[in-house]
XYZ file of C-alpha atoms in Angstrom:
319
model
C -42.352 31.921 -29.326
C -41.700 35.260 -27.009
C -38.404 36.140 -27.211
C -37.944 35.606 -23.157
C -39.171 31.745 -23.696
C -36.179 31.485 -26.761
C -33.516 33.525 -25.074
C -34.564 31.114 -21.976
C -34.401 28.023 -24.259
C -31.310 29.239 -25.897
C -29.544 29.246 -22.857
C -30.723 26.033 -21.210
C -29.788 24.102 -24.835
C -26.214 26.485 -24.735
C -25.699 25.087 -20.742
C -26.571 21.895 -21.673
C -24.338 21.075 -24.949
C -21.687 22.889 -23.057
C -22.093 20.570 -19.584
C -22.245 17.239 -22.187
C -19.207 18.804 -23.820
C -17.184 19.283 -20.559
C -18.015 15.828 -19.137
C -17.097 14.627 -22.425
C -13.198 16.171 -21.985
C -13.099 14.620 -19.168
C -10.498 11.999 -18.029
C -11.077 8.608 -16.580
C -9.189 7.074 -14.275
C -9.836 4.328 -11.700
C -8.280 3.759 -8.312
C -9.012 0.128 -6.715
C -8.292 -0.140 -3.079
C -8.373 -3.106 -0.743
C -9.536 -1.360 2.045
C -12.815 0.626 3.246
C -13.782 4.282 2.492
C -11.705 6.683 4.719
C -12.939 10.681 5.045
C -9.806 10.897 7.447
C -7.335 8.924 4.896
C -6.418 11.222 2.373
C -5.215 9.831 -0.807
C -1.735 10.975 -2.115
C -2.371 10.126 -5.737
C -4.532 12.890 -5.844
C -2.984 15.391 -4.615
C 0.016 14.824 -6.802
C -2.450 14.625 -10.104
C -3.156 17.624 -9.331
C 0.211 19.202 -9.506
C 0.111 18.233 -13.023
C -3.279 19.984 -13.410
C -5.769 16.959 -13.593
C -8.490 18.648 -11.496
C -11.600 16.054 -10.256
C -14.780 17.123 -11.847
C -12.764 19.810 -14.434
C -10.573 17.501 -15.995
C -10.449 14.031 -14.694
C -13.281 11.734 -13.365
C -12.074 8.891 -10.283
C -13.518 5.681 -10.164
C -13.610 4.289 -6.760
C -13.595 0.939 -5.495
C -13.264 -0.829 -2.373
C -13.139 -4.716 -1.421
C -13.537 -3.752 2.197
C -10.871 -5.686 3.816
C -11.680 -8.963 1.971
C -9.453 -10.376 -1.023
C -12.363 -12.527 -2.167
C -13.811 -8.723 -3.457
C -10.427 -7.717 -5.547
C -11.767 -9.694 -8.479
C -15.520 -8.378 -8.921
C -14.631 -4.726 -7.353
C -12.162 -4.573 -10.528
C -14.104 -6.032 -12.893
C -17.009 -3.089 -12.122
C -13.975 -0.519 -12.238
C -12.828 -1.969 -15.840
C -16.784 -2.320 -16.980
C -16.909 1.766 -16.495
C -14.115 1.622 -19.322
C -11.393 3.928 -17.455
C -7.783 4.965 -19.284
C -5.325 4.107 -16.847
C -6.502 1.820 -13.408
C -4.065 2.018 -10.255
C -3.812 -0.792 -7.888
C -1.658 -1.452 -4.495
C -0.195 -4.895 -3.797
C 1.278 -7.529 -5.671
C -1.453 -10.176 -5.510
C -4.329 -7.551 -6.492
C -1.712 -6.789 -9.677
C -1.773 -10.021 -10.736
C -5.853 -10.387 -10.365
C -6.160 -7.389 -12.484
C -3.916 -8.640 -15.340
C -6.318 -11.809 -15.571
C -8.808 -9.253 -16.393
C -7.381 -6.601 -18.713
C -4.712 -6.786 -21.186
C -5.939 -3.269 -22.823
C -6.022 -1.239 -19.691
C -2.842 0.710 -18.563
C -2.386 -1.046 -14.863
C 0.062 1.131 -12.464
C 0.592 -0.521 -9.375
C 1.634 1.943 -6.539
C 3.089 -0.897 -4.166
C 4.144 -4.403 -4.928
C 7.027 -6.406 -3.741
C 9.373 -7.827 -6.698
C 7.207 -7.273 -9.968
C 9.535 -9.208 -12.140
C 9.993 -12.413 -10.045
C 5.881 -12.353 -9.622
C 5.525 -11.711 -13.155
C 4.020 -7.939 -13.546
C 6.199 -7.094 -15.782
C 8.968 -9.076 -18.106
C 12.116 -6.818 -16.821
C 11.677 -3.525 -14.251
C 13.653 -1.714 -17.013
C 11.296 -2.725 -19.694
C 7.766 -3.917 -18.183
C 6.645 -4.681 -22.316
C 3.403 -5.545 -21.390
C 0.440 -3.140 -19.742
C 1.554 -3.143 -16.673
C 4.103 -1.075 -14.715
C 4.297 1.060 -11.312
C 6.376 1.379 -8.381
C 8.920 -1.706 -6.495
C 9.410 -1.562 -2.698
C 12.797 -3.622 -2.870
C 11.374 -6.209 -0.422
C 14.183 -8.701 -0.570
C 16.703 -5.470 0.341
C 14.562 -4.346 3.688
C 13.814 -7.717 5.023
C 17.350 -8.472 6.154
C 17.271 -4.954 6.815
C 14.739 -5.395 9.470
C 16.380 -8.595 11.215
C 19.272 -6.694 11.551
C 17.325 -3.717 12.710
C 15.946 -6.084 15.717
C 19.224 -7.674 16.286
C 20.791 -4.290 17.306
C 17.884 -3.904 19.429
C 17.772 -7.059 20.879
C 20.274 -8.905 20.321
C 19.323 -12.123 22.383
C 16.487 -12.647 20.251
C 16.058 -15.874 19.197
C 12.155 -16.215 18.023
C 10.219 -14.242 16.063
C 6.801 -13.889 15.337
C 5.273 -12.835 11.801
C 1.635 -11.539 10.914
C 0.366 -12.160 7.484
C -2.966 -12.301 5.311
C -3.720 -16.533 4.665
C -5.687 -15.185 1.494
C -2.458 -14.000 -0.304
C -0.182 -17.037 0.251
C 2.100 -16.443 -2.580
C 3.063 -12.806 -0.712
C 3.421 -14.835 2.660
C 5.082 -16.909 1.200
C 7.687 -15.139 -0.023
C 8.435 -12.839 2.710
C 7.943 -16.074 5.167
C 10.478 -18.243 3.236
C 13.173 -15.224 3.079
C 12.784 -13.766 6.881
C 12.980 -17.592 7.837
C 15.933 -17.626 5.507
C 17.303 -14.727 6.623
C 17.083 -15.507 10.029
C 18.258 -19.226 10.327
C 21.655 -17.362 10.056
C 21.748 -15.973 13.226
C 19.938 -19.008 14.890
C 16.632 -17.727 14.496
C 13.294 -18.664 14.117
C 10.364 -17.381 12.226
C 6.806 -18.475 12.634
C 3.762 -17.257 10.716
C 0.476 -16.532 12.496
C -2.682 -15.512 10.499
C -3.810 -12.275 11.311
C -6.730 -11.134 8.610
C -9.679 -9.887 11.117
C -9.864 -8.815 14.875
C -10.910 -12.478 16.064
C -7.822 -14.033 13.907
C -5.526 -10.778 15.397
C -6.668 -11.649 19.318
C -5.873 -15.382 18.514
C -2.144 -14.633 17.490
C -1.682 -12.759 20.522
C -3.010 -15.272 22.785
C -0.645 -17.830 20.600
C 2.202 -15.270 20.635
C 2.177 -15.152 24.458
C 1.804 -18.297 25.099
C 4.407 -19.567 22.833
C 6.936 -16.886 24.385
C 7.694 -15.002 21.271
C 9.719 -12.205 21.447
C 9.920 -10.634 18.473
C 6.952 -9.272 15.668
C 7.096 -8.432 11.690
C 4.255 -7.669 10.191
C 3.166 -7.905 6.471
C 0.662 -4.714 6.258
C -2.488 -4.864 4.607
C -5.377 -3.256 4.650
C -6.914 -5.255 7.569
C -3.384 -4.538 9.713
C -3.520 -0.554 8.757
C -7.106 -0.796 9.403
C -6.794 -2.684 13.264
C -2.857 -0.751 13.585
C -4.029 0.923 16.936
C -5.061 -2.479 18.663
C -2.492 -4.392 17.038
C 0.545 -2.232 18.215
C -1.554 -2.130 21.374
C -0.663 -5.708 21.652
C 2.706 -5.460 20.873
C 3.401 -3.546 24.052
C 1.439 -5.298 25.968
C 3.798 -8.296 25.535
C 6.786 -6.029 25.113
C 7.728 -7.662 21.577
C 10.435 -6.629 19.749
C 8.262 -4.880 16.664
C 9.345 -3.728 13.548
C 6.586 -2.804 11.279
C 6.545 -2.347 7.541
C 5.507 1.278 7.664
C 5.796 4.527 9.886
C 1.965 4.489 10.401
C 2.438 1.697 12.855
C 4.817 3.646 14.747
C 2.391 6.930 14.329
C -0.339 4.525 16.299
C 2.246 3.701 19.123
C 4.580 0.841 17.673
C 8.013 0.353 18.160
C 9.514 1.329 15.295
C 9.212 0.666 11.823
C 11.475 0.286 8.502
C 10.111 0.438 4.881
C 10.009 2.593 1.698
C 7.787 5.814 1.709
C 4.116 5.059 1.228
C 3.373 8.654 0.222
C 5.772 9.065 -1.813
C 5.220 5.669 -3.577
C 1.754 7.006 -4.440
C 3.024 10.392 -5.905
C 5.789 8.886 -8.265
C 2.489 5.966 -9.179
C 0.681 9.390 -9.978
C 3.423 10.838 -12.074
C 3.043 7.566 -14.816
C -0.992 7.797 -14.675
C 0.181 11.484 -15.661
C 2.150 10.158 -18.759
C -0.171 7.339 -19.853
C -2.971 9.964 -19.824
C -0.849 11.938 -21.977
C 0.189 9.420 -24.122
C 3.015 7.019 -22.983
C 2.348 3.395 -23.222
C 3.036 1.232 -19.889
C 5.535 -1.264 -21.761
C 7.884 1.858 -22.138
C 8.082 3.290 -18.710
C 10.726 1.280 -16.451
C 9.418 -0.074 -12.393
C 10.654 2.845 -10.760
C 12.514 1.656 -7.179
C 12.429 3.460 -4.338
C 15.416 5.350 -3.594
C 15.609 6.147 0.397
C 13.733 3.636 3.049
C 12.327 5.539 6.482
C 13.684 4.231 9.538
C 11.119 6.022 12.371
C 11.352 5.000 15.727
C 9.015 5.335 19.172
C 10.999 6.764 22.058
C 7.553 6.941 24.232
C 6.843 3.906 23.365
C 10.363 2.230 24.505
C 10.678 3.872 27.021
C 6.844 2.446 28.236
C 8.034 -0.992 27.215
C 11.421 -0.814 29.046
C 13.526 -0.997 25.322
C 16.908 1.596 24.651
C 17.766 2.336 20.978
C 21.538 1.933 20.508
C 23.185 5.163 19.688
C 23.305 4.088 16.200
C 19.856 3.354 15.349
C 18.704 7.037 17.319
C 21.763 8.748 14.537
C 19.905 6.748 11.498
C 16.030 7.162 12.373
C 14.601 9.612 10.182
């Protein structure tokens, strides 16, 4: 062999073990998502990992996978994500938690959102999860009265309220349907659910909502809602509802206002445990961290369109 042809060789077989030995270090963690691919939607787990140096493509590999709006995906999307044998997988919602548990008892599950993980059995105890499973609380039961108050100051002859919610996760609607009706009945109110889980469903409540002469809206987000938030907030105004939405992104796309925990920053403190598993902590040992401040935002365009005046106390509190 010519020395060119084994220096040439030499190097390709050098590249190559050293390519194999880099993909090799690298780390493997999936993300599961009930929406749809988003170019514009930047994630906020990432960003964070980063911080900590975990580097896509240098250091850690992301698994992607999307149920495009539609529950009835969770279960196969996650068992493809678990089949590709990750370290740590990272889900949103309580009712995706719980399909991912039926599936795994080996894999590290952090959940970035779900609503009371000990009462829905994700973990046995928020300060000890002692299973595989732990993440990040949004106090639920604390903001719903929070937001029938919230509406109360705004308008405070309201007397029927309207909420949307996803048919496919009934234990979630459930919940939040039993304790805003609950909530409400002491102040003479009433709550009714209307399915809202694709634009047909969405046009249908609004039709029902007008018609039925509600006058205030809660919403129960999910990935359909964030998806459809323009036209749904659209809506809103159009019937000049009292809305308060679960997150500021509704009141970014022209709602009313909006009172919840901090979705980026509920993704950032879900990176910071797939940063300790990775480096060794076990799930069982790291406590459901709770969110610590909730964002109040508020749409003064957007009252002023629909003929609404904050109270001097709610315009001192928004964020």
């Amino acid at each position: 062999m010519r020395r060119r042809d084994w220096l040439l060789a030499s190097t390709a077989l050098a590249l190559t073990s050293l390519a194999r030995a880099q993909a090799q270090r690298l780390r493997r963690v999936a993300i599961a998502s009930p929406g749809r691919p988003n170019p514009q939607q930047p994630s906020f787990l990432i960003p964070r990992m980063e911080e900590f140096g975990w580097i896509e493509g240098r250091t850690i590999e992301y698994l992607r996978g999307y149920a495009h709006d539609d529950a009835t995906r969770w279960e196969p999307m996650l068992a493809e994500l678990l089949a590709k044998k990750p370290e740590v997988l990272v889900v949103v919602f309580t009712a995706m938690t719980q399909v991912a548990m039926k599936l795994t008892r080996d894999v590290p599950i952090v959940f970035a959102i779900a609503s009371n993980p000990e009462k829905s059995g994700l973990v046995a105890s928020l300060a000890r999860p002692g299973g595989n499973v732990t993440g990040v609380s949004t106090r639920d039961a604390e903001l719903i009265g929070k937001r029938i108050e919230l509406m109360r100051e705004i308008t405070p002859g309201v007397r029927r309220i309207a909420m949307l919610a996803n048919p496919d996760s009934p234990g979630i609607t459930n919940f939040y349907l039993e304790n805003y009706t609950a909530e409400a009945r002491k102040f003479g109110i009433e709550v009714r659910p209307y399915d809202a889980r694709s634009e047909a469903e969405l046009l249908r409540a609004f039709d029902r909502l007008e018609s039925e002469r509600m006058q205030g809206l809660l919403n129960i987000a999910d990935s359909f809602q964030n998806r459809a938030r323009k036209e749904l907030v659209a809506h809103a105004g159009r019937l000049r509802l009292t809305a308060i939405y679960t997150v500021n992104g509704f009141v970014e796309a022209g709602g009313l206002a909006s009172f919840g925990t901090n979705v980026q920053d509920q993704f950032r403190r879900a990176a910071d445990y797939v940063d300790k598993i990775l480096r060794g902590a076990k799930p069982a040992d790291l406590p459901v961290q709770e969110p610590t401040h909730f964002q109040l935002a508020i749409n003064l365009k957007a009252a002023r369109e629909q003929g609404f005046r904050f109270p001097q106390a709610i315009l001192l509190r928004a964020d």
